[in-house]
Amino acid sequence: MSQSQQTIEPWLRGILRCPQCKGELVDAVHAAGEHADPSATAETAATTATTATAELRCDACHLAYPVEGGVPVLLVDLARRTDG
Ligand SMILES: [Zn+2]
């Protein structure tokens, strides 16, 4: 019934920039790492990754900004670090 993955409006997506470096953002999907079992293997995670969330990633800053309900939250404070 409800879509598992929201998409961002094309016009909005086109003007989005990283708030920290003003660089371009890359569409990405984050597979529920927050509550993932640390002992789970990649194989296990793949089969249970039904709660994957969309995010916008900045490779320059190694930050990934969450997309909530199709609305990108471009706040550095809420971004997830992707470099470890
Ligand atoms: Zn950036």
Tab-separated table of N, CA, C and O and ligand atoms in Angstrom:
chain	number	residue	atom	x	y	z
A	1	MET	N	0.825	-1.188	0.000
A	1	MET	CA	0.000	0.000	0.000
A	1	MET	C	0.874	1.258	0.000
A	1	MET	O	0.864	2.050	-0.911
A	2	SER	N	1.686	1.387	1.021
A	2	SER	CA	2.572	2.540	1.048
A	2	SER	C	3.892	2.203	0.373
A	2	SER	O	4.343	1.073	0.421
A	3	GLN	N	4.467	3.193	-0.215
A	3	GLN	CA	5.737	2.968	-0.880
A	3	GLN	C	6.848	2.857	0.158
A	3	GLN	O	6.894	3.624	1.115
A	4	SER	N	7.734	1.902	-0.063
A	4	SER	CA	8.816	1.703	0.889
A	4	SER	C	9.909	2.742	0.678
A	4	SER	O	10.669	3.052	1.574
A	5	GLN	N	9.973	3.283	-0.517
A	5	GLN	CA	11.027	4.241	-0.792
A	5	GLN	C	10.449	5.472	-1.480
A	5	GLN	O	9.905	5.396	-2.561
A	6	GLN	N	10.561	6.585	-0.802
A	6	GLN	CA	10.037	7.823	-1.339
A	6	GLN	C	11.040	8.420	-2.316
A	6	GLN	O	12.224	8.281	-2.152
A	7	THR	N	10.530	9.096	-3.282
A	7	THR	CA	11.417	9.773	-4.212
A	7	THR	C	11.300	11.287	-4.027
A	7	THR	O	10.278	11.790	-3.594
A	8	ILE	N	12.360	11.947	-4.373
A	8	ILE	CA	12.408	13.397	-4.224
A	8	ILE	C	11.957	14.037	-5.537
A	8	ILE	O	12.277	13.550	-6.609
A	9	GLU	N	11.218	15.105	-5.421
A	9	GLU	CA	10.780	15.820	-6.612
A	9	GLU	C	11.991	16.210	-7.454
A	9	GLU	O	12.964	16.745	-6.930
A	10	PRO	N	11.937	15.970	-8.756
A	10	PRO	CA	13.084	16.255	-9.637
A	10	PRO	C	13.556	17.707	-9.560
A	10	PRO	O	14.762	17.969	-9.533
A	11	TRP	N	12.634	18.627	-9.510
A	11	TRP	CA	13.040	20.038	-9.462
A	11	TRP	C	13.772	20.352	-8.174
A	11	TRP	O	14.699	21.151	-8.124
A	12	LEU	N	13.341	19.686	-7.096
A	12	LEU	CA	13.972	19.900	-5.804
A	12	LEU	C	15.335	19.215	-5.767
A	12	LEU	O	16.324	19.783	-5.314
A	13	ARG	N	15.351	18.008	-6.303
A	13	ARG	CA	16.592	17.242	-6.308
A	13	ARG	C	17.693	17.993	-7.063
A	13	ARG	O	18.856	17.958	-6.691
A	14	GLY	N	17.303	18.712	-8.102
A	14	GLY	CA	18.274	19.406	-8.932
A	14	GLY	C	18.991	20.557	-8.250
A	14	GLY	O	20.104	20.913	-8.628
A	15	ILE	N	18.353	21.135	-7.232
A	15	ILE	CA	18.961	22.298	-6.577
A	15	ILE	C	19.589	21.958	-5.235
A	15	ILE	O	20.149	22.819	-4.574
A	16	LEU	N	19.487	20.698	-4.862
A	16	LEU	CA	20.031	20.314	-3.562
A	16	LEU	C	21.557	20.290	-3.597
A	16	LEU	O	22.162	19.785	-4.522
A	17	ARG	N	22.142	20.859	-2.563
A	17	ARG	CA	23.587	20.856	-2.419
A	17	ARG	C	23.930	20.539	-0.967
A	17	ARG	O	23.141	20.793	-0.066
A	18	CYS	N	25.111	20.023	-0.778
A	18	CYS	CA	25.576	19.761	0.574
A	18	CYS	C	25.677	21.089	1.326
A	18	CYS	O	26.313	22.022	0.846
A	19	PRO	N	25.042	21.195	2.496
A	19	PRO	CA	25.076	22.457	3.252
A	19	PRO	C	26.457	22.788	3.797
A	19	PRO	O	26.724	23.924	4.166
A	20	GLN	N	27.312	21.802	3.845
A	20	GLN	CA	28.639	22.036	4.414
A	20	GLN	C	29.643	22.507	3.361
A	20	GLN	O	30.385	23.455	3.568
A	21	CYS	N	29.660	21.820	2.201
A	21	CYS	CA	30.667	22.157	1.190
A	21	CYS	C	30.046	22.657	-0.100
A	21	CYS	O	30.754	23.014	-1.034
A	22	LYS	N	28.726	22.689	-0.167
A	22	LYS	CA	27.991	23.131	-1.355
A	22	LYS	C	28.235	22.214	-2.557
A	22	LYS	O	28.019	22.606	-3.697
A	23	GLY	N	28.696	21.009	-2.249
A	23	GLY	CA	28.958	20.063	-3.318
A	23	GLY	C	27.690	19.326	-3.723
A	23	GLY	O	26.651	19.438	-3.065
A	24	GLU	N	27.793	18.576	-4.806
A	24	GLU	CA	26.639	17.817	-5.273
A	24	GLU	C	26.407	16.597	-4.396
A	24	GLU	O	27.336	16.002	-3.872
A	25	LEU	N	25.144	16.265	-4.260
A	25	LEU	CA	24.769	15.122	-3.436
A	25	LEU	C	24.428	13.928	-4.315
A	25	LEU	O	23.854	14.075	-5.398
A	26	VAL	N	24.767	12.756	-3.814
A	26	VAL	CA	24.524	11.526	-4.547
A	26	VAL	C	23.398	10.751	-3.890
A	26	VAL	O	23.368	10.608	-2.665
A	27	ASP	N	22.478	10.264	-4.696
A	27	ASP	CA	21.392	9.450	-4.150
A	27	ASP	C	21.957	8.136	-3.628
A	27	ASP	O	22.755	7.476	-4.286
A	28	ALA	N	21.522	7.764	-2.440
A	28	ALA	CA	22.001	6.528	-1.858
A	28	ALA	C	20.894	5.907	-1.014
A	28	ALA	O	19.872	6.540	-0.737
A	29	VAL	N	21.105	4.664	-0.631
A	29	VAL	CA	20.154	3.975	0.232
A	29	VAL	C	20.912	3.378	1.397
A	29	VAL	O	21.950	2.749	1.233
A	30	HIS	N	20.395	3.634	2.575
A	30	HIS	CA	21.030	3.113	3.777
A	30	HIS	C	20.159	2.013	4.360
A	30	HIS	O	18.990	2.245	4.674
A	31	ALA	N	20.716	0.829	4.498
A	31	ALA	CA	19.940	-0.308	4.972
A	31	ALA	C	19.958	-0.412	6.487
A	31	ALA	O	20.712	-1.181	7.072
A	32	ALA	N	19.131	0.384	7.134
A	32	ALA	CA	18.858	0.274	8.561
A	32	ALA	C	20.037	-0.137	9.423
A	32	ALA	O	19.979	-1.108	10.153
A	33	GLY	N	21.109	0.614	9.357
A	33	GLY	CA	22.286	0.251	10.132
A	33	GLY	C	22.161	0.579	11.603
A	33	GLY	O	22.818	-0.021	12.436
A	34	GLU	N	21.294	1.514	11.940
A	34	GLU	CA	21.181	1.992	13.313
A	34	GLU	C	20.879	0.877	14.312
A	34	GLU	O	21.479	0.778	15.357
A	35	HIS	N	19.920	0.040	13.942
A	35	HIS	CA	19.500	-0.997	14.869
A	35	HIS	C	19.956	-2.387	14.433
A	35	HIS	O	19.483	-3.386	14.925
A	36	ALA	N	20.854	-2.415	13.501
A	36	ALA	CA	21.311	-3.700	12.983
A	36	ALA	C	22.136	-4.453	14.034
A	36	ALA	O	22.874	-3.851	14.814
A	37	ASP	N	21.984	-5.736	14.025
A	37	ASP	CA	22.759	-6.577	14.920
A	37	ASP	C	24.216	-6.566	14.451
A	37	ASP	O	24.501	-6.939	13.324
A	38	PRO	N	25.117	-6.131	15.296
A	38	PRO	CA	26.525	-6.052	14.879
A	38	PRO	C	27.118	-7.397	14.507
A	38	PRO	O	28.117	-7.458	13.785
A	39	SER	N	26.522	-8.469	14.986
A	39	SER	CA	27.050	-9.788	14.667
A	39	SER	C	26.464	-10.337	13.368
A	39	SER	O	26.865	-11.389	12.898
A	40	ALA	N	25.502	-9.617	12.806
A	40	ALA	CA	24.876	-10.080	11.570
A	40	ALA	C	25.857	-9.992	10.414
A	40	ALA	O	26.624	-9.048	10.295
A	41	THR	N	25.807	-10.978	9.573
A	41	THR	CA	26.674	-10.970	8.397
A	41	THR	C	26.038	-10.115	7.316
A	41	THR	O	24.864	-9.763	7.400
A	42	ALA	N	26.792	-9.793	6.317
A	42	ALA	CA	26.268	-8.995	5.210
A	42	ALA	C	25.122	-9.739	4.551
A	42	ALA	O	24.161	-9.134	4.081
A	43	GLU	N	25.244	-11.053	4.525
A	43	GLU	CA	24.211	-11.879	3.899
A	43	GLU	C	22.900	-11.764	4.684
A	43	GLU	O	21.824	-11.587	4.125
A	44	THR	N	23.017	-11.825	5.991
A	44	THR	CA	21.838	-11.697	6.850
A	44	THR	C	21.220	-10.319	6.713
A	44	THR	O	20.010	-10.172	6.602
A	45	ALA	N	22.064	-9.310	6.692
A	45	ALA	CA	21.587	-7.939	6.590
A	45	ALA	C	20.832	-7.737	5.281
A	45	ALA	O	19.831	-7.030	5.241
A	46	ALA	N	21.320	-8.359	4.227
A	46	ALA	CA	20.696	-8.187	2.918
A	46	ALA	C	19.283	-8.753	2.911
A	46	ALA	O	18.386	-8.185	2.292
A	47	THR	N	19.095	-9.864	3.604
A	47	THR	CA	17.778	-10.496	3.602
A	47	THR	C	16.803	-9.785	4.521
A	47	THR	O	15.603	-9.915	4.380
A	48	THR	N	17.329	-9.026	5.467
A	48	THR	CA	16.451	-8.330	6.412
A	48	THR	C	16.375	-6.837	6.145
A	48	THR	O	15.783	-6.105	6.904
A	49	ALA	N	17.009	-6.410	5.061
A	49	ALA	CA	17.075	-4.976	4.760
A	49	ALA	C	15.791	-4.470	4.116
A	49	ALA	O	15.790	-3.917	3.044
A	50	THR	N	14.681	-4.700	4.803
A	50	THR	CA	13.406	-4.230	4.274
A	50	THR	C	13.118	-2.806	4.728
A	50	THR	O	12.193	-2.178	4.269
A	51	THR	N	13.929	-2.330	5.648
A	51	THR	CA	13.711	-0.987	6.164
A	51	THR	C	14.765	-0.017	5.642
A	51	THR	O	15.157	0.903	6.323
A	52	ALA	N	15.228	-0.278	4.446
A	52	ALA	CA	16.224	0.615	3.851
A	52	ALA	C	15.650	2.012	3.696
A	52	ALA	O	14.495	2.181	3.319
A	53	THR	N	16.467	2.980	4.013
A	53	THR	CA	16.016	4.368	3.928
A	53	THR	C	16.825	5.128	2.884
A	53	THR	O	18.013	4.880	2.707
A	54	ALA	N	16.155	6.028	2.218
A	54	ALA	CA	16.839	6.860	1.236
A	54	ALA	C	17.651	7.925	1.947
A	54	ALA	O	17.298	8.376	3.032
A	55	GLU	N	18.725	8.295	1.313
A	55	GLU	CA	19.537	9.366	1.865
A	55	GLU	C	20.311	10.025	0.742
A	55	GLU	O	20.408	9.496	-0.362
A	56	LEU	N	20.822	11.190	1.026
A	56	LEU	CA	21.632	11.911	0.058
A	56	LEU	C	23.040	11.990	0.619
A	56	LEU	O	23.250	12.469	1.730
A	57	ARG	N	23.976	11.497	-0.176
A	57	ARG	CA	25.338	11.370	0.319
A	57	ARG	C	26.265	12.410	-0.312
A	57	ARG	O	26.178	12.702	-1.501
A	58	CYS	N	27.135	12.961	0.537
A	58	CYS	CA	28.177	13.849	0.038
A	58	CYS	C	29.500	13.118	0.223
A	58	CYS	O	29.932	12.878	1.354
A	59	ASP	N	30.109	12.757	-0.888
A	59	ASP	CA	31.364	12.008	-0.800
A	59	ASP	C	32.520	12.880	-0.338
A	59	ASP	O	33.502	12.403	0.199
A	60	ALA	N	32.405	14.174	-0.562
A	60	ALA	CA	33.470	15.086	-0.150
A	60	ALA	C	33.546	15.202	1.366
A	60	ALA	O	34.621	15.225	1.949
A	61	CYS	N	32.401	15.270	2.001
A	61	CYS	CA	32.339	15.421	3.460
A	61	CYS	C	32.192	14.082	4.169
A	61	CYS	O	32.280	14.026	5.385
A	62	HIS	N	31.928	13.028	3.413
A	62	HIS	CA	31.657	11.716	3.999
A	62	HIS	C	30.456	11.803	4.937
A	62	HIS	O	30.471	11.275	6.041
A	63	LEU	N	29.433	12.494	4.474
A	63	LEU	CA	28.208	12.621	5.245
A	63	LEU	C	27.036	12.158	4.389
A	63	LEU	O	27.039	12.325	3.166
A	64	ALA	N	26.047	11.569	5.046
A	64	ALA	CA	24.837	11.154	4.347
A	64	ALA	C	23.647	11.780	5.055
A	64	ALA	O	23.448	11.587	6.252
A	65	TYR	N	22.886	12.540	4.299
A	65	TYR	CA	21.740	13.242	4.879
A	65	TYR	C	20.484	12.400	4.716
A	65	TYR	O	20.231	11.862	3.631
A	66	PRO	N	19.701	12.270	5.771
A	66	PRO	CA	18.490	11.443	5.698
A	66	PRO	C	17.407	12.083	4.841
A	66	PRO	O	17.334	13.304	4.706
A	67	VAL	N	16.584	11.220	4.243
A	67	VAL	CA	15.418	11.682	3.496
A	67	VAL	C	14.200	11.116	4.209
A	67	VAL	O	14.004	9.909	4.254
A	68	GLU	N	13.428	11.996	4.825
A	68	GLU	CA	12.282	11.546	5.616
A	68	GLU	C	10.978	11.880	4.910
A	68	GLU	O	10.642	13.050	4.725
A	69	GLY	N	10.261	10.837	4.504
A	69	GLY	CA	8.997	11.041	3.829
A	69	GLY	C	9.147	11.780	2.514
A	69	GLY	O	8.265	12.512	2.102
A	70	GLY	N	10.283	11.573	1.857
A	70	GLY	CA	10.529	12.228	0.583
A	70	GLY	C	11.112	13.625	0.733
A	70	GLY	O	11.396	14.291	-0.251
A	71	VAL	N	11.307	14.044	1.979
A	71	VAL	CA	11.860	15.379	2.224
A	71	VAL	C	13.292	15.247	2.729
A	71	VAL	O	13.526	14.700	3.801
A	72	PRO	N	14.252	15.737	1.975
A	72	PRO	CA	15.648	15.652	2.408
A	72	PRO	C	15.929	16.574	3.584
A	72	PRO	O	15.510	17.727	3.586
A	73	VAL	N	16.593	16.025	4.587
A	73	VAL	CA	16.945	16.808	5.772
A	73	VAL	C	18.420	17.169	5.675
A	73	VAL	O	19.293	16.413	6.074
A	74	LEU	N	18.678	18.334	5.116
A	74	LEU	CA	20.066	18.731	4.873
A	74	LEU	C	20.639	19.495	6.059
A	74	LEU	O	20.900	20.686	6.000
A	75	LEU	N	20.793	18.785	7.151
A	75	LEU	CA	21.371	19.364	8.357
A	75	LEU	C	22.595	18.538	8.734
A	75	LEU	O	22.504	17.325	8.922
A	76	VAL	N	23.717	19.220	8.854
A	76	VAL	CA	24.956	18.524	9.182
A	76	VAL	C	24.826	17.773	10.503
A	76	VAL	O	25.341	16.675	10.663
A	77	ASP	N	24.106	18.371	11.446
A	77	ASP	CA	23.940	17.748	12.756
A	77	ASP	C	23.203	16.414	12.684
A	77	ASP	O	23.380	15.553	13.544
A	78	LEU	N	22.361	16.268	11.678
A	78	LEU	CA	21.564	15.042	11.557
A	78	LEU	C	22.141	14.075	10.536
A	78	LEU	O	21.583	13.014	10.294
A	79	ALA	N	23.217	14.473	9.931
A	79	ALA	CA	23.810	13.623	8.899
A	79	ALA	C	24.544	12.440	9.526
A	79	ALA	O	25.032	12.509	10.654
A	80	ARG	N	24.599	11.369	8.744
A	80	ARG	CA	25.296	10.162	9.198
A	80	ARG	C	26.679	10.161	8.561
A	80	ARG	O	26.827	10.420	7.365
A	81	ARG	N	27.681	9.878	9.356
A	81	ARG	CA	29.032	9.826	8.802
A	81	ARG	C	29.195	8.516	8.041
A	81	ARG	O	28.739	7.469	8.476
A	82	THR	N	29.854	8.590	6.897
A	82	THR	CA	30.007	7.395	6.070
A	82	THR	C	31.448	6.923	6.001
A	82	THR	O	31.769	5.995	5.302
A	83	ASP	N	32.315	7.574	6.764
A	83	ASP	CA	33.733	7.203	6.680
A	83	ASP	C	34.177	6.347	7.865
A	83	ASP	O	35.315	6.257	8.210
A	84	GLY	N	33.211	5.754	8.527
A	84	GLY	CA	33.602	4.826	9.560
A	84	GLY	C	32.846	5.072	10.830
A	84	GLY	O	32.887	4.324	11.748
B	1	ZN	ZN	29.768	18.118	1.481
